[in-house]
Short mmCIF file of C-alpha atoms in Angstrom, two decimals:
data_model
loop_
_atom_site.label_atom_id
_atom_site.label_comp_id
_atom_site.label_asym_id
_atom_site.label_seq_id
_atom_site.Cartn_x
_atom_site.Cartn_y
_atom_site.Cartn_z
CA MET A 909 -0.09 -0.08 -0.11
CA THR A 910 1.24 3.41 -0.79
CA ARG A 911 1.69 5.99 2.28
CA SER A 912 -1.10 8.10 0.77
CA VAL A 913 -3.65 5.16 0.96
CA ARG A 914 -2.50 4.36 4.70
CA SER A 915 -2.74 7.81 5.72
CA LEU A 916 -6.63 7.59 4.97
CA GLY A 917 -7.15 5.04 7.76
CA LEU A 918 -7.68 7.26 10.83
CA PRO A 919 -9.69 10.14 8.80
CA LEU A 920 -12.05 7.36 7.30
CA ALA A 921 -12.59 5.78 10.69
CA LEU A 922 -13.30 9.04 12.39
CA ALA A 923 -15.82 9.80 9.61
CA LEU A 924 -17.35 6.68 9.79
CA LEU A 925 -17.96 7.13 13.78
CA LEU A 926 -19.18 10.64 13.12
CA LEU A 927 -21.53 9.23 10.53
CA GLY A 928 -22.75 6.75 13.05
CA GLY A 929 -23.29 9.62 15.72
CA THR A 930 -25.83 11.24 13.26
CA VAL A 931 -28.25 8.29 13.58
CA VAL A 932 -30.78 9.02 16.07
CA PRO A 933 -30.32 6.18 18.94
CA SER A 934 -33.25 3.86 19.29
CA GLN A 935 -33.00 0.97 21.81
CA ALA A 936 -29.40 1.99 22.57
CA GLN A 937 -27.63 -0.42 24.63
CA ILE A 938 -23.94 -0.76 25.95
CA GLY A 939 -22.12 -4.14 26.48
CA VAL A 940 -18.89 -6.08 27.15
CA SER A 941 -17.32 -8.36 24.37
CA ALA A 942 -14.40 -10.90 24.85
CA GLY A 943 -13.21 -13.54 22.60
CA LEU A 944 -10.53 -15.46 20.81
CA ASN A 945 -8.77 -14.47 17.82
CA PHE A 946 -6.71 -16.90 15.45
CA GLU A 947 -4.31 -14.54 13.64
CA GLU A 948 -3.04 -14.82 10.06
CA ALA A 949 -0.78 -11.98 10.18
CA GLY A 950 2.36 -12.79 7.76
CA ASP A 951 6.05 -12.98 8.56
CA ILE A 952 8.50 -10.05 7.92
CA LYS A 953 10.49 -10.98 5.04
CA ASN A 954 13.51 -9.23 3.36
CA ALA A 955 14.46 -8.68 -0.16
CA ALA A 956 16.07 -11.78 -0.45
CA GLY A 957 12.86 -13.79 0.75
CA ASN A 958 14.16 -14.93 3.94
CA THR A 959 12.16 -14.37 7.22
CA ASP A 960 13.57 -11.68 9.40
CA ALA A 961 10.62 -12.12 12.01
CA ALA A 962 7.83 -14.62 12.28
CA LEU A 963 4.52 -14.68 14.32
CA SER A 964 4.93 -17.64 16.49
CA THR A 965 1.88 -17.38 18.40
CA ALA A 966 -1.13 -17.56 16.25
CA THR A 967 -3.98 -17.54 18.88
CA GLY A 968 -4.77 -14.55 20.92
CA TYR A 969 -7.72 -13.04 22.75
CA HIS A 970 -9.69 -9.69 22.88
CA PHE A 971 -12.03 -7.86 25.04
CA GLY A 972 -13.61 -4.58 25.51
CA LEU A 973 -16.77 -2.09 25.38
CA SER A 974 -19.39 -2.22 22.70
CA PHE A 975 -22.10 0.02 22.07
CA GLU A 976 -25.23 -0.50 19.75
CA PHE A 977 -28.20 1.45 18.47
CA GLY A 978 -30.48 1.70 15.62
CA THR A 979 -33.63 0.16 14.34
CA ASP A 980 -34.97 -3.37 14.85
CA ARG A 981 -33.71 -4.22 11.36
CA PHE A 982 -30.27 -2.23 11.04
CA ARG A 983 -28.04 -1.49 14.00
CA LEU A 984 -24.71 0.26 14.37
CA ARG A 985 -22.15 -1.08 16.79
CA PRO A 986 -19.01 1.05 17.46
CA GLY A 987 -16.64 0.00 20.15
CA ILE A 988 -12.99 -0.09 21.71
CA LEU A 989 -11.35 -3.42 22.45
CA PHE A 990 -7.81 -4.66 23.36
CA ARG A 991 -6.52 -7.27 21.37
CA ASN A 992 -3.50 -9.44 21.75
CA VAL A 993 -2.07 -10.52 18.48
CA GLY A 994 0.75 -12.75 19.47
CA THR A 995 4.57 -13.09 19.68
CA TYR A 996 7.18 -12.19 16.92
CA ASP A 997 10.14 -14.21 17.08
CA LEU A 998 13.00 -11.94 15.46
CA SER A 999 15.93 -13.97 13.88
CA PRO A 1000 19.50 -12.92 14.97
CA ASP A 1001 21.98 -11.61 12.45
CA ALA A 1002 23.89 -14.33 10.33
CA GLY A 1003 26.82 -15.49 12.27
CA ALA A 1004 25.62 -13.75 15.36
CA GLN A 1005 25.68 -15.68 18.76
CA ASP A 1006 22.61 -14.02 20.40
CA ALA A 1007 19.45 -16.22 20.69
CA THR A 1008 16.13 -15.30 18.92
CA ARG A 1009 14.25 -12.43 20.33
CA GLU A 1010 10.82 -12.30 21.24
CA PHE A 1011 8.37 -9.22 21.23
CA ASP A 1012 4.77 -9.31 22.00
CA VAL A 1013 2.39 -7.37 19.67
CA SER A 1014 -0.88 -6.23 20.93
CA VAL A 1015 -3.41 -3.25 19.51
CA ILE A 1016 -6.29 -1.12 20.42
CA GLU A 1017 -9.07 -1.56 18.26
CA ILE A 1018 -11.83 1.01 17.39
CA PRO A 1019 -14.33 -0.76 15.27
CA LEU A 1020 -17.65 0.39 13.78
CA ASP A 1021 -20.02 -2.45 12.53
CA LEU A 1022 -23.31 -2.42 10.84
CA ARG A 1023 -25.53 -5.27 11.75
CA MET A 1024 -28.45 -6.39 9.90
CA LYS A 1025 -31.08 -8.83 11.08
CA ALA A 1026 -31.20 -11.87 8.55
CA LEU A 1027 -34.60 -13.64 9.76
CA PRO A 1028 -37.49 -12.28 11.75
CA ILE A 1029 -37.49 -15.01 14.51
CA PRO A 1030 -38.66 -14.17 18.14
CA TYR A 1031 -36.11 -14.28 20.68
CA VAL A 1032 -33.35 -15.73 18.48
CA ASN A 1033 -32.35 -13.31 15.77
CA PRO A 1034 -29.79 -14.50 13.34
CA TYR A 1035 -27.77 -11.52 11.87
CA ILE A 1036 -24.98 -10.49 9.44
CA MET A 1037 -22.52 -7.86 9.82
CA ALA A 1038 -19.77 -5.80 7.88
CA GLY A 1039 -17.73 -2.82 8.95
CA ALA A 1040 -14.41 -1.12 9.18
CA MET A 1041 -11.79 -0.70 12.04
CA VAL A 1042 -8.68 1.22 13.02
CA ALA A 1043 -6.10 0.04 15.20
CA LEU A 1044 -3.37 1.45 17.41
CA PRO A 1045 -0.52 -1.44 17.54
CA ARG A 1046 1.67 -1.67 20.51
CA SER A 1047 4.81 -3.69 21.29
CA GLU A 1048 7.61 -3.71 23.88
CA GLY A 1049 11.08 -2.61 23.56
CA ASP A 1050 12.83 -1.82 20.23
CA PHE A 1051 10.11 -3.59 18.11
CA SER A 1052 7.50 -0.82 19.12
CA ASP A 1053 9.27 1.16 16.42
CA ALA A 1054 8.40 -1.57 13.73
CA THR A 1055 4.54 -1.04 14.22
CA ARG A 1056 2.75 1.83 12.25
CA ASP A 1057 -0.12 3.72 13.96
CA TRP A 1058 -3.75 3.45 12.71
CA PRO A 1059 -3.80 0.67 10.31
CA LEU A 1060 -7.17 0.17 8.60
CA SER A 1061 -9.06 -3.40 8.49
CA GLY A 1062 -12.38 -4.62 7.27
CA ASN A 1063 -14.71 -6.85 9.18
CA VAL A 1064 -17.41 -9.32 8.06
CA GLY A 1065 -19.30 -11.88 10.17
CA ALA A 1066 -22.52 -13.46 11.34
CA GLY A 1067 -24.09 -14.21 14.71
CA LEU A 1068 -27.36 -14.65 16.90
CA SER A 1069 -28.86 -12.05 19.28
CA LEU A 1070 -30.46 -13.95 21.85
CA SER A 1071 -33.04 -11.97 23.95
CA ILE A 1072 -33.01 -13.00 27.83
CA SER A 1073 -35.26 -10.31 29.80
CA SER A 1074 -33.44 -7.16 29.04
CA VAL A 1075 -30.16 -8.61 28.06
CA LYS A 1076 -28.88 -9.69 24.56
CA VAL A 1077 -26.45 -12.36 24.41
CA GLN A 1078 -24.52 -12.21 21.00
CA PRO A 1079 -22.46 -15.21 19.91
CA GLU A 1080 -20.59 -14.54 16.91
CA VAL A 1081 -18.02 -15.36 14.31
CA ARG A 1082 -16.11 -12.89 12.33
CA TYR A 1083 -13.30 -12.35 9.69
CA GLN A 1084 -11.04 -9.49 9.89
CA PHE A 1085 -8.94 -8.56 6.76
CA GLY A 1086 -6.22 -6.02 6.57
CA LEU A 1087 -6.45 -3.03 4.13
CA THR A 1088 -3.40 -1.49 5.06
CA ASP A 1089 0.03 -2.82 6.53
CA TYR A 1090 1.03 -2.38 10.14
CA ILE A 1091 4.81 -2.60 9.95
CA SER A 1092 6.94 0.22 8.98
CA ASP A 1093 9.09 0.55 6.07
CA SER A 1094 12.15 -0.15 8.03
CA PHE A 1095 13.08 -0.32 11.63
CA THR A 1096 15.97 -0.97 14.03
CA VAL A 1097 16.21 -3.43 16.99
CA GLU A 1098 19.18 -3.37 19.00
CA SER A 1099 21.18 -1.84 16.24
CA GLU A 1100 20.00 -4.23 13.59
CA THR A 1101 18.25 -2.48 10.70
CA ILE A 1102 15.62 -4.35 9.16
CA ASN A 1103 13.86 -3.41 5.70
CA PRO A 1104 10.89 -5.57 4.81
CA ALA A 1105 10.14 -6.26 1.49
CA ASP A 1106 6.57 -6.95 1.80
CA SER A 1107 5.04 -5.72 5.20
CA PRO A 1108 2.00 -7.92 6.69
CA GLU A 1109 -1.44 -6.99 7.27
CA PHE A 1110 -3.72 -7.61 10.17
CA SER A 1111 -5.93 -10.68 9.50
CA ALA A 1112 -7.78 -12.95 11.75
CA PHE A 1113 -10.79 -15.29 12.13
CA SER A 1114 -12.48 -14.60 15.78
CA ALA A 1115 -15.07 -15.90 17.95
CA ARG A 1116 -16.81 -13.39 20.03
CA LEU A 1117 -19.26 -13.28 22.84
CA THR A 1118 -21.06 -9.89 23.68
CA PHE A 1119 -23.52 -9.07 26.28
CA MET A 1120 -25.66 -6.14 25.68
CA PHE A 1121 -27.42 -4.48 28.71
#
């Protein structure tokens, strides 16, 4: 992706959130969400095709707050979540004696989903959803310079909304696909400069459970 395309991520997400704020809230609810994510973020490779860093932990978790409002058929759901992505193993220099270094990667996500009821079934409402999301990646130590702020992703998924008294229980499955990369063009870790030839994008399957109150 070009830098001009990447720079659209945050403004586009903010515009979507502002658009969502123009909808008159109807049956507005706040909830908590948590689940597991199965990451597909690729390795970081150099121009020679060798792997400089590999994502070794492919299963993470996420949790946070969700908000929902709209009509009976269409509902907007913005939120803010913490997501543990996994651990990158950074290979040492050729001939170096130091062991492989590990760096955990996590993100703060700001999604905005549009949910549409699929079938008019009382108490058990199947739905499909799609939306956009911006993220603020975070890592520890020198690897924090490797992550680029505000990468943009898309989301699609499906789930059920189960009404139990005034609470809605929403189990769902989602697929998140990266629209922009989240690794810098080059970064330095412990005096070692890495120049990725093709930066990976955030992609993951996830299973989520949300309770709306």
